Amino acid sequence: SQTIHQWPATLVQPVGSPLSLECTVEGTSNPNLYWYRQAAGRGLQLLFYSVGIGQISSEVPQNLSASRPQDRQFILSSKKLLLSDSGFYLCAWRRGRGSSGANVLTFGAGSRLTVL
Amino acid sequence: KNQVEQSPQSLIILEGKNCTLQCNYTVSPFSNLRWYKQDTGRGPVSLTIMTFSENTKSNGRYTATLDADTKQSSLHITASQLSDSASYICVVSVYNFNKFYFGSGTKLNVKP
């Protein structure tokens, strides 16, 4: 069976510090990977998605970047955090297009980031 | 413009009562609609998925309906329990699968 791991679960960082959130998927290959941000009381905002190693699409220009160094690893980064980067970050995956179950989006447990 | 709107924004009900959450969408071309349950501080977990040809789908005490003509879906919760307290999110995907459109969710609070 497939599982998705996301860490750290909670992070408190000062303004101007770097950020690295990591997400890995087990039990599948060539997944499509996503990073979302969820502000309190708001819907999920797509930040980045990736259909393969080194392939990153950015939905919203911002202070964040994403990388996919391995097939099942997706990293969300920032060189210098802003107060506005605080939020709940969710990693998600689905099977590649054309695969059985490609319409199923599965989420990680989330990472709560507080920038002070 | 592709949008997903949910109502109500929040809802308080007594344990044991039923409730219905609404989702209206303008997403096109429609592929499927999925309801997720998100406990506070956790990632969303899928409850049901419905394709264009499906009208009703149940998962235990949860029953989802879809009217593809009016582009409306509802999630009915029967005999609510305290553990049903969560946010419920409606997600619609477009035909090419790379896009998912999220509603802002309905926050349900079940009180004893």
JSON list of C-alpha atoms in Angstrom, two decimals:
[
{"chain": "A", "resi": 1, "resn": "SER", "atom": "CA", "xyz": [0.00, 0.00, 0.00]},
{"chain": "A", "resi": 2, "resn": "GLN", "atom": "CA", "xyz": [1.01, 3.58, -0.55]},
{"chain": "A", "resi": 3, "resn": "THR", "atom": "CA", "xyz": [1.86, 5.99, 2.25]},
{"chain": "A", "resi": 4, "resn": "ILE", "atom": "CA", "xyz": [2.85, 9.63, 2.32]},
{"chain": "A", "resi": 5, "resn": "HIS", "atom": "CA", "xyz": [5.09, 11.11, 4.98]},
{"chain": "A", "resi": 6, "resn": "GLN", "atom": "CA", "xyz": [5.52, 14.79, 5.68]},
{"chain": "A", "resi": 7, "resn": "TRP", "atom": "CA", "xyz": [7.82, 16.45, 8.20]},
{"chain": "A", "resi": 8, "resn": "PRO", "atom": "CA", "xyz": [8.32, 18.27, 10.40]},
{"chain": "A", "resi": 9, "resn": "ALA", "atom": "CA", "xyz": [4.77, 18.34, 11.74]},
{"chain": "A", "resi": 10, "resn": "THR", "atom": "CA", "xyz": [5.33, 21.64, 13.54]},
{"chain": "A", "resi": 11, "resn": "LEU", "atom": "CA", "xyz": [7.89, 24.33, 12.98]},
{"chain": "A", "resi": 12, "resn": "VAL", "atom": "CA", "xyz": [8.49, 27.73, 14.56]},
{"chain": "A", "resi": 13, "resn": "GLN", "atom": "CA", "xyz": [10.99, 29.89, 12.72]},
{"chain": "A", "resi": 14, "resn": "PRO", "atom": "CA", "xyz": [12.15, 33.52, 12.96]},
{"chain": "A", "resi": 15, "resn": "VAL", "atom": "CA", "xyz": [11.65, 35.93, 10.09]},
{"chain": "A", "resi": 16, "resn": "GLY", "atom": "CA", "xyz": [14.54, 35.75, 7.64]},
{"chain": "A", "resi": 17, "resn": "SER", "atom": "CA", "xyz": [15.48, 32.16, 8.47]},
{"chain": "A", "resi": 18, "resn": "PRO", "atom": "CA", "xyz": [15.50, 29.37, 5.86]},
{"chain": "A", "resi": 19, "resn": "LEU", "atom": "CA", "xyz": [12.85, 26.69, 5.51]},
{"chain": "A", "resi": 20, "resn": "SER", "atom": "CA", "xyz": [12.82, 23.09, 4.38]},
{"chain": "A", "resi": 21, "resn": "LEU", "atom": "CA", "xyz": [9.72, 20.90, 4.48]},
{"chain": "A", "resi": 22, "resn": "GLU", "atom": "CA", "xyz": [10.04, 17.39, 3.18]},
{"chain": "A", "resi": 23, "resn": "CYS", "atom": "CA", "xyz": [7.54, 14.98, 1.73]},
{"chain": "A", "resi": 24, "resn": "THR", "atom": "CA", "xyz": [8.09, 11.40, 0.63]},
{"chain": "A", "resi": 25, "resn": "VAL", "atom": "CA", "xyz": [5.75, 8.82, -0.87]},
{"chain": "A", "resi": 26, "resn": "GLU", "atom": "CA", "xyz": [6.21, 5.08, -0.48]},
{"chain": "A", "resi": 27, "resn": "GLY", "atom": "CA", "xyz": [4.74, 2.18, -2.38]},
{"chain": "A", "resi": 28, "resn": "THR", "atom": "CA", "xyz": [4.40, 3.77, -5.80]},
{"chain": "A", "resi": 29, "resn": "SER", "atom": "CA", "xyz": [6.52, 5.15, -8.60]},
{"chain": "A", "resi": 30, "resn": "ASN", "atom": "CA", "xyz": [6.25, 8.23, -10.84]},
{"chain": "A", "resi": 31, "resn": "PRO", "atom": "CA", "xyz": [3.68, 9.95, -8.63]},
{"chain": "A", "resi": 32, "resn": "ASN", "atom": "CA", "xyz": [2.45, 13.46, -9.30]},
{"chain": "A", "resi": 33, "resn": "LEU", "atom": "CA", "xyz": [3.34, 15.52, -6.25]},
{"chain": "A", "resi": 34, "resn": "TYR", "atom": "CA", "xyz": [1.77, 18.70, -4.88]},
{"chain": "A", "resi": 35, "resn": "TRP", "atom": "CA", "xyz": [2.41, 21.35, -2.24]},
{"chain": "A", "resi": 36, "resn": "TYR", "atom": "CA", "xyz": [-0.58, 23.27, -0.90]},
{"chain": "A", "resi": 37, "resn": "ARG", "atom": "CA", "xyz": [-0.92, 25.99, 1.70]},
{"chain": "A", "resi": 38, "resn": "GLN", "atom": "CA", "xyz": [-4.00, 26.36, 3.84]},
{"chain": "A", "resi": 39, "resn": "ALA", "atom": "CA", "xyz": [-4.61, 29.63, 5.66]},
{"chain": "A", "resi": 40, "resn": "ALA", "atom": "CA", "xyz": [-6.99, 29.61, 8.63]},
{"chain": "A", "resi": 41, "resn": "GLY", "atom": "CA", "xyz": [-10.58, 29.44, 7.43]},
{"chain": "A", "resi": 42, "resn": "ARG", "atom": "CA", "xyz": [-9.52, 29.45, 3.80]},
{"chain": "A", "resi": 43, "resn": "GLY", "atom": "CA", "xyz": [-9.40, 26.89, 1.04]},
{"chain": "A", "resi": 44, "resn": "LEU", "atom": "CA", "xyz": [-6.28, 25.11, -0.10]},
{"chain": "A", "resi": 45, "resn": "GLN", "atom": "CA", "xyz": [-3.98, 27.12, -2.34]},
{"chain": "A", "resi": 46, "resn": "LEU", "atom": "CA", "xyz": [-1.84, 25.18, -4.79]},
{"chain": "A", "resi": 47, "resn": "LEU", "atom": "CA", "xyz": [1.79, 26.27, -4.57]},
{"chain": "A", "resi": 48, "resn": "PHE", "atom": "CA", "xyz": [3.72, 23.78, -6.68]},
{"chain": "A", "resi": 49, "resn": "TYR", "atom": "CA", "xyz": [3.19, 20.53, -8.52]},
{"chain": "A", "resi": 50, "resn": "SER", "atom": "CA", "xyz": [5.57, 18.09, -10.12]},
{"chain": "A", "resi": 51, "resn": "VAL", "atom": "CA", "xyz": [4.98, 15.35, -12.69]},
{"chain": "A", "resi": 52, "resn": "GLY", "atom": "CA", "xyz": [8.54, 14.00, -12.53]},
{"chain": "A", "resi": 53, "resn": "ILE", "atom": "CA", "xyz": [12.08, 14.39, -11.20]},
{"chain": "A", "resi": 54, "resn": "GLY", "atom": "CA", "xyz": [13.29, 17.94, -11.65]},
{"chain": "A", "resi": 55, "resn": "GLN", "atom": "CA", "xyz": [9.97, 19.06, -13.16]},
{"chain": "A", "resi": 56, "resn": "ILE", "atom": "CA", "xyz": [8.36, 21.76, -11.05]},
{"chain": "A", "resi": 57, "resn": "SER", "atom": "CA", "xyz": [5.41, 23.96, -11.93]},
{"chain": "A", "resi": 58, "resn": "SER", "atom": "CA", "xyz": [4.73, 27.03, -9.82]},
{"chain": "A", "resi": 59, "resn": "GLU", "atom": "CA", "xyz": [1.17, 28.24, -9.47]},
{"chain": "A", "resi": 60, "resn": "VAL", "atom": "CA", "xyz": [1.74, 31.34, -7.40]},
{"chain": "A", "resi": 61, "resn": "PRO", "atom": "CA", "xyz": [4.86, 33.57, -7.48]},
{"chain": "A", "resi": 62, "resn": "GLN", "atom": "CA", "xyz": [6.14, 33.92, -3.95]},
{"chain": "A", "resi": 63, "resn": "ASN", "atom": "CA", "xyz": [8.92, 33.55, -1.47]},
{"chain": "A", "resi": 64, "resn": "LEU", "atom": "CA", "xyz": [8.93, 29.76, -1.72]},
{"chain": "A", "resi": 65, "resn": "SER", "atom": "CA", "xyz": [10.50, 27.21, -4.04]},
{"chain": "A", "resi": 66, "resn": "ALA", "atom": "CA", "xyz": [10.14, 23.48, -4.55]},
{"chain": "A", "resi": 67, "resn": "SER", "atom": "CA", "xyz": [12.46, 20.73, -5.69]},
{"chain": "A", "resi": 68, "resn": "ARG", "atom": "CA", "xyz": [12.10, 17.07, -6.57]},
{"chain": "A", "resi": 69, "resn": "PRO", "atom": "CA", "xyz": [15.53, 15.48, -6.28]},
{"chain": "A", "resi": 70, "resn": "GLN", "atom": "CA", "xyz": [14.17, 11.93, -6.33]},
{"chain": "A", "resi": 71, "resn": "ASP", "atom": "CA", "xyz": [11.10, 10.27, -7.80]},
{"chain": "A", "resi": 72, "resn": "ARG", "atom": "CA", "xyz": [9.21, 10.08, -4.52]},
{"chain": "A", "resi": 73, "resn": "GLN", "atom": "CA", "xyz": [10.64, 13.09, -2.70]},
{"chain": "A", "resi": 74, "resn": "PHE", "atom": "CA", "xyz": [9.27, 16.62, -2.82]},
{"chain": "A", "resi": 75, "resn": "ILE", "atom": "CA", "xyz": [10.82, 19.49, -0.86]},
{"chain": "A", "resi": 76, "resn": "LEU", "atom": "CA", "xyz": [9.41, 22.93, -0.12]},
{"chain": "A", "resi": 77, "resn": "SER", "atom": "CA", "xyz": [12.02, 25.58, 0.66]},
{"chain": "A", "resi": 78, "resn": "SER", "atom": "CA", "xyz": [12.60, 29.20, 1.36]},
{"chain": "A", "resi": 79, "resn": "LYS", "atom": "CA", "xyz": [15.84, 31.14, 1.71]},
{"chain": "A", "resi": 80, "resn": "LYS", "atom": "CA", "xyz": [14.31, 33.84, 3.92]},
{"chain": "A", "resi": 81, "resn": "LEU", "atom": "CA", "xyz": [10.95, 33.38, 5.60]},
{"chain": "A", "resi": 82, "resn": "LEU", "atom": "CA", "xyz": [8.39, 36.17, 5.82]},
{"chain": "A", "resi": 83, "resn": "LEU", "atom": "CA", "xyz": [5.67, 36.57, 8.42]},
{"chain": "A", "resi": 84, "resn": "SER", "atom": "CA", "xyz": [3.14, 35.92, 5.66]},
{"chain": "A", "resi": 85, "resn": "ASP", "atom": "CA", "xyz": [4.63, 32.45, 5.09]},
{"chain": "A", "resi": 86, "resn": "SER", "atom": "CA", "xyz": [2.96, 31.22, 8.28]},
{"chain": "A", "resi": 87, "resn": "GLY", "atom": "CA", "xyz": [0.35, 28.60, 7.59]},
{"chain": "A", "resi": 88, "resn": "PHE", "atom": "CA", "xyz": [-0.51, 24.94, 7.28]},
{"chain": "A", "resi": 89, "resn": "TYR", "atom": "CA", "xyz": [1.36, 23.22, 4.45]},
{"chain": "A", "resi": 90, "resn": "LEU", "atom": "CA", "xyz": [0.07, 20.05, 2.89]},
{"chain": "A", "resi": 91, "resn": "CYS", "atom": "CA", "xyz": [1.86, 17.67, 0.58]},
{"chain": "A", "resi": 92, "resn": "ALA", "atom": "CA", "xyz": [-0.27, 15.46, -1.66]},
{"chain": "A", "resi": 93, "resn": "TRP", "atom": "CA", "xyz": [0.23, 12.84, -4.34]},
{"chain": "A", "resi": 94, "resn": "ARG", "atom": "CA", "xyz": [-1.70, 11.05, -7.02]},
{"chain": "A", "resi": 95, "resn": "ARG", "atom": "CA", "xyz": [-0.86, 8.43, -9.61]},
{"chain": "A", "resi": 96, "resn": "GLY", "atom": "CA", "xyz": [0.45, 9.60, -12.93]},
{"chain": "A", "resi": 97, "resn": "ARG", "atom": "CA", "xyz": [-2.03, 10.58, -15.62]},
{"chain": "A", "resi": 98, "resn": "GLY", "atom": "CA", "xyz": [-3.51, 7.59, -17.39]},
{"chain": "A", "resi": 99, "resn": "SER", "atom": "CA", "xyz": [-2.89, 5.28, -14.44]},
{"chain": "A", "resi": 100, "resn": "SER", "atom": "CA", "xyz": [-5.66, 3.53, -12.58]},
{"chain": "A", "resi": 101, "resn": "GLY", "atom": "CA", "xyz": [-6.61, 5.72, -9.63]},
{"chain": "A", "resi": 102, "resn": "ALA", "atom": "CA", "xyz": [-5.10, 8.85, -11.15]},
{"chain": "A", "resi": 103, "resn": "ASN", "atom": "CA", "xyz": [-8.09, 10.85, -9.93]},
{"chain": "A", "resi": 104, "resn": "VAL", "atom": "CA", "xyz": [-7.32, 10.12, -6.27]},
{"chain": "A", "resi": 105, "resn": "LEU", "atom": "CA", "xyz": [-5.50, 12.91, -4.43]},
{"chain": "A", "resi": 106, "resn": "THR", "atom": "CA", "xyz": [-4.04, 11.72, -1.13]},
{"chain": "A", "resi": 107, "resn": "PHE", "atom": "CA", "xyz": [-2.71, 14.16, 1.47]},
{"chain": "A", "resi": 108, "resn": "GLY", "atom": "CA", "xyz": [0.01, 14.02, 4.06]},
{"chain": "A", "resi": 109, "resn": "ALA", "atom": "CA", "xyz": [-0.66, 14.93, 7.68]},
{"chain": "A", "resi": 110, "resn": "GLY", "atom": "CA", "xyz": [0.48, 18.54, 7.18]},
{"chain": "A", "resi": 111, "resn": "SER", "atom": "CA", "xyz": [3.16, 20.84, 8.57]},
{"chain": "A", "resi": 112, "resn": "ARG", "atom": "CA", "xyz": [2.24, 23.79, 10.75]},
{"chain": "A", "resi": 113, "resn": "LEU", "atom": "CA", "xyz": [4.67, 26.67, 10.16]},
{"chain": "A", "resi": 114, "resn": "THR", "atom": "CA", "xyz": [4.73, 29.69, 12.43]},
{"chain": "A", "resi": 115, "resn": "VAL", "atom": "CA", "xyz": [7.02, 32.55, 11.48]},
{"chain": "A", "resi": 116, "resn": "LEU", "atom": "CA", "xyz": [7.76, 34.97, 14.33]},
{"chain": "B", "resi": 1, "resn": "LYS", "atom": "CA", "xyz": [-13.91, 31.00, -14.10]},
{"chain": "B", "resi": 2, "resn": "ASN", "atom": "CA", "xyz": [-13.49, 27.66, -12.34]},
{"chain": "B", "resi": 3, "resn": "GLN", "atom": "CA", "xyz": [-14.78, 27.92, -8.80]},
{"chain": "B", "resi": 4, "resn": "VAL", "atom": "CA", "xyz": [-16.07, 25.75, -5.99]},
{"chain": "B", "resi": 5, "resn": "GLU", "atom": "CA", "xyz": [-18.33, 27.27, -3.36]},
{"chain": "B", "resi": 6, "resn": "GLN", "atom": "CA", "xyz": [-19.45, 25.58, -0.18]},
{"chain": "B", "resi": 7, "resn": "SER", "atom": "CA", "xyz": [-22.20, 26.41, 2.26]},
{"chain": "B", "resi": 8, "resn": "PRO", "atom": "CA", "xyz": [-22.70, 26.93, 5.05]},
{"chain": "B", "resi": 9, "resn": "GLN", "atom": "CA", "xyz": [-19.31, 28.21, 6.18]},
{"chain": "B", "resi": 10, "resn": "SER", "atom": "CA", "xyz": [-19.89, 26.72, 9.61]},
{"chain": "B", "resi": 11, "resn": "LEU", "atom": "CA", "xyz": [-22.54, 24.61, 11.27]},
{"chain": "B", "resi": 12, "resn": "ILE", "atom": "CA", "xyz": [-23.33, 23.56, 14.83]},
{"chain": "B", "resi": 13, "resn": "ILE", "atom": "CA", "xyz": [-25.59, 20.58, 15.44]},
{"chain": "B", "resi": 14, "resn": "LEU", "atom": "CA", "xyz": [-26.45, 18.33, 18.35]},
{"chain": "B", "resi": 15, "resn": "GLU", "atom": "CA", "xyz": [-25.13, 14.80, 18.54]},
{"chain": "B", "resi": 16, "resn": "GLY", "atom": "CA", "xyz": [-27.49, 12.36, 16.86]},
{"chain": "B", "resi": 17, "resn": "LYS", "atom": "CA", "xyz": [-28.96, 14.90, 14.45]},
{"chain": "B", "resi": 18, "resn": "ASN", "atom": "CA", "xyz": [-28.60, 14.86, 10.68]},
{"chain": "B", "resi": 19, "resn": "CYS", "atom": "CA", "xyz": [-27.09, 17.60, 8.54]},
{"chain": "B", "resi": 20, "resn": "THR", "atom": "CA", "xyz": [-26.46, 18.43, 4.89]},
{"chain": "B", "resi": 21, "resn": "LEU", "atom": "CA", "xyz": [-23.54, 20.33, 3.46]},
{"chain": "B", "resi": 22, "resn": "GLN", "atom": "CA", "xyz": [-23.67, 21.95, 0.03]},
{"chain": "B", "resi": 23, "resn": "CYS", "atom": "CA", "xyz": [-21.14, 22.35, -2.77]},
{"chain": "B", "resi": 24, "resn": "ASN", "atom": "CA", "xyz": [-21.72, 24.30, -6.00]},
{"chain": "B", "resi": 25, "resn": "TYR", "atom": "CA", "xyz": [-19.14, 24.36, -8.74]},
{"chain": "B", "resi": 26, "resn": "THR", "atom": "CA", "xyz": [-18.50, 25.96, -12.09]},
{"chain": "B", "resi": 27, "resn": "VAL", "atom": "CA", "xyz": [-15.50, 23.79, -12.99]},
{"chain": "B", "resi": 28, "resn": "SER", "atom": "CA", "xyz": [-15.29, 22.62, -16.56]},
{"chain": "B", "resi": 29, "resn": "PRO", "atom": "CA", "xyz": [-14.61, 20.17, -18.10]},
{"chain": "B", "resi": 30, "resn": "PHE", "atom": "CA", "xyz": [-15.75, 18.18, -15.09]},
{"chain": "B", "resi": 31, "resn": "SER", "atom": "CA", "xyz": [-13.98, 14.95, -14.22]},
{"chain": "B", "resi": 32, "resn": "ASN", "atom": "CA", "xyz": [-15.01, 14.08, -10.68]},
{"chain": "B", "resi": 33, "resn": "LEU", "atom": "CA", "xyz": [-16.00, 15.52, -7.33]},
{"chain": "B", "resi": 34, "resn": "ARG", "atom": "CA", "xyz": [-14.62, 14.36, -4.03]},
{"chain": "B", "resi": 35, "resn": "TRP", "atom": "CA", "xyz": [-15.58, 15.14, -0.44]},
{"chain": "B", "resi": 36, "resn": "TYR", "atom": "CA", "xyz": [-12.81, 15.21, 2.15]},
{"chain": "B", "resi": 37, "resn": "LYS", "atom": "CA", "xyz": [-12.94, 15.32, 5.93]},
{"chain": "B", "resi": 38, "resn": "GLN", "atom": "CA", "xyz": [-10.22, 17.33, 7.65]},
{"chain": "B", "resi": 39, "resn": "ASP", "atom": "CA", "xyz": [-9.75, 17.06, 11.39]},
{"chain": "B", "resi": 40, "resn": "THR", "atom": "CA", "xyz": [-8.16, 20.09, 13.04]},
{"chain": "B", "resi": 41, "resn": "GLY", "atom": "CA", "xyz": [-4.41, 20.17, 12.41]},
{"chain": "B", "resi": 42, "resn": "ARG", "atom": "CA", "xyz": [-4.50, 17.13, 10.12]},
{"chain": "B", "resi": 43, "resn": "GLY", "atom": "CA", "xyz": [-4.46, 16.48, 6.41]},
{"chain": "B", "resi": 44, "resn": "PRO", "atom": "CA", "xyz": [-7.76, 15.94, 4.53]},
{"chain": "B", "resi": 45, "resn": "VAL", "atom": "CA", "xyz": [-8.98, 12.37, 4.20]},
{"chain": "B", "resi": 46, "resn": "SER", "atom": "CA", "xyz": [-11.19, 11.27, 1.32]},
{"chain": "B", "resi": 47, "resn": "LEU", "atom": "CA", "xyz": [-14.79, 10.31, 2.10]},
{"chain": "B", "resi": 48, "resn": "THR", "atom": "CA", "xyz": [-16.36, 9.81, -1.33]},
{"chain": "B", "resi": 49, "resn": "ILE", "atom": "CA", "xyz": [-15.64, 10.40, -5.00]},
{"chain": "B", "resi": 50, "resn": "MET", "atom": "CA", "xyz": [-18.27, 10.87, -7.66]},
{"chain": "B", "resi": 51, "resn": "THR", "atom": "CA", "xyz": [-17.95, 10.90, -11.42]},
{"chain": "B", "resi": 52, "resn": "PHE", "atom": "CA", "xyz": [-20.25, 12.48, -13.97]},
{"chain": "B", "resi": 53, "resn": "SER", "atom": "CA", "xyz": [-22.56, 9.47, -14.21]},
{"chain": "B", "resi": 54, "resn": "GLU", "atom": "CA", "xyz": [-23.02, 8.91, -10.48]},
{"chain": "B", "resi": 55, "resn": "ASN", "atom": "CA", "xyz": [-25.91, 10.47, -8.55]},
{"chain": "B", "resi": 56, "resn": "THR", "atom": "CA", "xyz": [-25.45, 9.04, -5.09]},
{"chain": "B", "resi": 57, "resn": "LYS", "atom": "CA", "xyz": [-22.67, 7.36, -3.18]},
{"chain": "B", "resi": 58, "resn": "SER", "atom": "CA", "xyz": [-22.57, 6.30, 0.45]},
{"chain": "B", "resi": 59, "resn": "ASN", "atom": "CA", "xyz": [-19.77, 5.66, 2.90]},
{"chain": "B", "resi": 60, "resn": "GLY", "atom": "CA", "xyz": [-21.26, 4.56, 6.20]},
{"chain": "B", "resi": 61, "resn": "ARG", "atom": "CA", "xyz": [-23.19, 7.49, 7.66]},
{"chain": "B", "resi": 62, "resn": "TYR", "atom": "CA", "xyz": [-22.00, 9.78, 4.87]},
{"chain": "B", "resi": 63, "resn": "THR", "atom": "CA", "xyz": [-24.03, 10.04, 1.66]},
{"chain": "B", "resi": 64, "resn": "ALA", "atom": "CA", "xyz": [-22.96, 12.26, -1.21]},
{"chain": "B", "resi": 65, "resn": "THR", "atom": "CA", "xyz": [-25.18, 13.30, -4.09]},
{"chain": "B", "resi": 66, "resn": "LEU", "atom": "CA", "xyz": [-24.26, 14.87, -7.39]},
{"chain": "B", "resi": 67, "resn": "ASP", "atom": "CA", "xyz": [-26.40, 16.73, -9.90]},
{"chain": "B", "resi": 68, "resn": "ALA", "atom": "CA", "xyz": [-24.13, 17.27, -12.89]},
{"chain": "B", "resi": 69, "resn": "ASP", "atom": "CA", "xyz": [-26.78, 19.32, -14.71]},
{"chain": "B", "resi": 70, "resn": "THR", "atom": "CA", "xyz": [-27.05, 21.96, -11.99]},
{"chain": "B", "resi": 71, "resn": "LYS", "atom": "CA", "xyz": [-23.42, 21.44, -10.89]},
{"chain": "B", "resi": 72, "resn": "GLN", "atom": "CA", "xyz": [-24.35, 20.85, -7.30]},
{"chain": "B", "resi": 73, "resn": "SER", "atom": "CA", "xyz": [-23.31, 18.27, -4.75]},
{"chain": "B", "resi": 74, "resn": "SER", "atom": "CA", "xyz": [-24.34, 17.64, -1.19]},
{"chain": "B", "resi": 75, "resn": "LEU", "atom": "CA", "xyz": [-22.92, 15.63, 1.68]},
{"chain": "B", "resi": 76, "resn": "HIS", "atom": "CA", "xyz": [-25.49, 14.27, 4.11]},
{"chain": "B", "resi": 77, "resn": "ILE", "atom": "CA", "xyz": [-24.37, 13.06, 7.52]},
{"chain": "B", "resi": 78, "resn": "THR", "atom": "CA", "xyz": [-26.78, 10.82, 9.37]},
{"chain": "B", "resi": 79, "resn": "ALA", "atom": "CA", "xyz": [-26.96, 10.40, 13.16]},
{"chain": "B", "resi": 80, "resn": "SER", "atom": "CA", "xyz": [-24.01, 12.69, 13.77]},
{"chain": "B", "resi": 81, "resn": "GLN", "atom": "CA", "xyz": [-21.33, 11.78, 16.28]},
{"chain": "B", "resi": 82, "resn": "LEU", "atom": "CA", "xyz": [-18.87, 13.94, 18.19]},
{"chain": "B", "resi": 83, "resn": "SER", "atom": "CA", "xyz": [-16.10, 12.57, 15.97]},
{"chain": "B", "resi": 84, "resn": "ASP", "atom": "CA", "xyz": [-17.80, 14.11, 12.94]},
{"chain": "B", "resi": 85, "resn": "SER", "atom": "CA", "xyz": [-16.62, 17.52, 14.16]},
{"chain": "B", "resi": 86, "resn": "ALA", "atom": "CA", "xyz": [-14.23, 18.60, 11.42]},
{"chain": "B", "resi": 87, "resn": "SER", "atom": "CA", "xyz": [-14.01, 20.65, 8.24]},
{"chain": "B", "resi": 88, "resn": "TYR", "atom": "CA", "xyz": [-15.53, 19.12, 5.12]},
{"chain": "B", "resi": 89, "resn": "ILE", "atom": "CA", "xyz": [-13.97, 20.11, 1.84]},
{"chain": "B", "resi": 90, "resn": "CYS", "atom": "CA", "xyz": [-15.40, 19.71, -1.64]},
{"chain": "B", "resi": 91, "resn": "VAL", "atom": "CA", "xyz": [-12.82, 19.19, -4.40]},
{"chain": "B", "resi": 92, "resn": "VAL", "atom": "CA", "xyz": [-13.53, 19.14, -8.11]},
{"chain": "B", "resi": 93, "resn": "SER", "atom": "CA", "xyz": [-11.02, 17.96, -10.67]},
{"chain": "B", "resi": 94, "resn": "VAL", "atom": "CA", "xyz": [-10.90, 18.86, -14.33]},
{"chain": "B", "resi": 95, "resn": "TYR", "atom": "CA", "xyz": [-10.59, 16.38, -17.13]},
{"chain": "B", "resi": 96, "resn": "ASN", "atom": "CA", "xyz": [-6.81, 16.63, -17.58]},
{"chain": "B", "resi": 97, "resn": "PHE", "atom": "CA", "xyz": [-6.30, 15.71, -13.89]},
{"chain": "B", "resi": 98, "resn": "ASN", "atom": "CA", "xyz": [-3.55, 18.22, -13.21]},
{"chain": "B", "resi": 99, "resn": "LYS", "atom": "CA", "xyz": [-5.95, 20.70, -11.68]},
{"chain": "B", "resi": 100, "resn": "PHE", "atom": "CA", "xyz": [-7.99, 20.34, -8.53]},
{"chain": "B", "resi": 101, "resn": "TYR", "atom": "CA", "xyz": [-10.33, 23.08, -7.37]},
{"chain": "B", "resi": 102, "resn": "PHE", "atom": "CA", "xyz": [-11.06, 23.33, -3.67]},
{"chain": "B", "resi": 103, "resn": "GLY", "atom": "CA", "xyz": [-13.96, 24.80, -1.79]},
{"chain": "B", "resi": 104, "resn": "SER", "atom": "CA", "xyz": [-13.15, 26.74, 1.37]},
{"chain": "B", "resi": 105, "resn": "GLY", "atom": "CA", "xyz": [-14.84, 24.08, 3.46]},
{"chain": "B", "resi": 106, "resn": "THR", "atom": "CA", "xyz": [-17.67, 23.79, 5.95]},
{"chain": "B", "resi": 107, "resn": "LYS", "atom": "CA", "xyz": [-16.64, 23.65, 9.58]},
{"chain": "B", "resi": 108, "resn": "LEU", "atom": "CA", "xyz": [-18.97, 21.27, 11.43]},
{"chain": "B", "resi": 109, "resn": "ASN", "atom": "CA", "xyz": [-19.19, 21.26, 15.20]},
{"chain": "B", "resi": 110, "resn": "VAL", "atom": "CA", "xyz": [-21.18, 18.42, 16.78]},
{"chain": "B", "resi": 111, "resn": "LYS", "atom": "CA", "xyz": [-22.12, 19.15, 20.38]},
{"chain": "B", "resi": 112, "resn": "PRO", "atom": "CA", "xyz": [-23.23, 16.63, 23.03]}
]
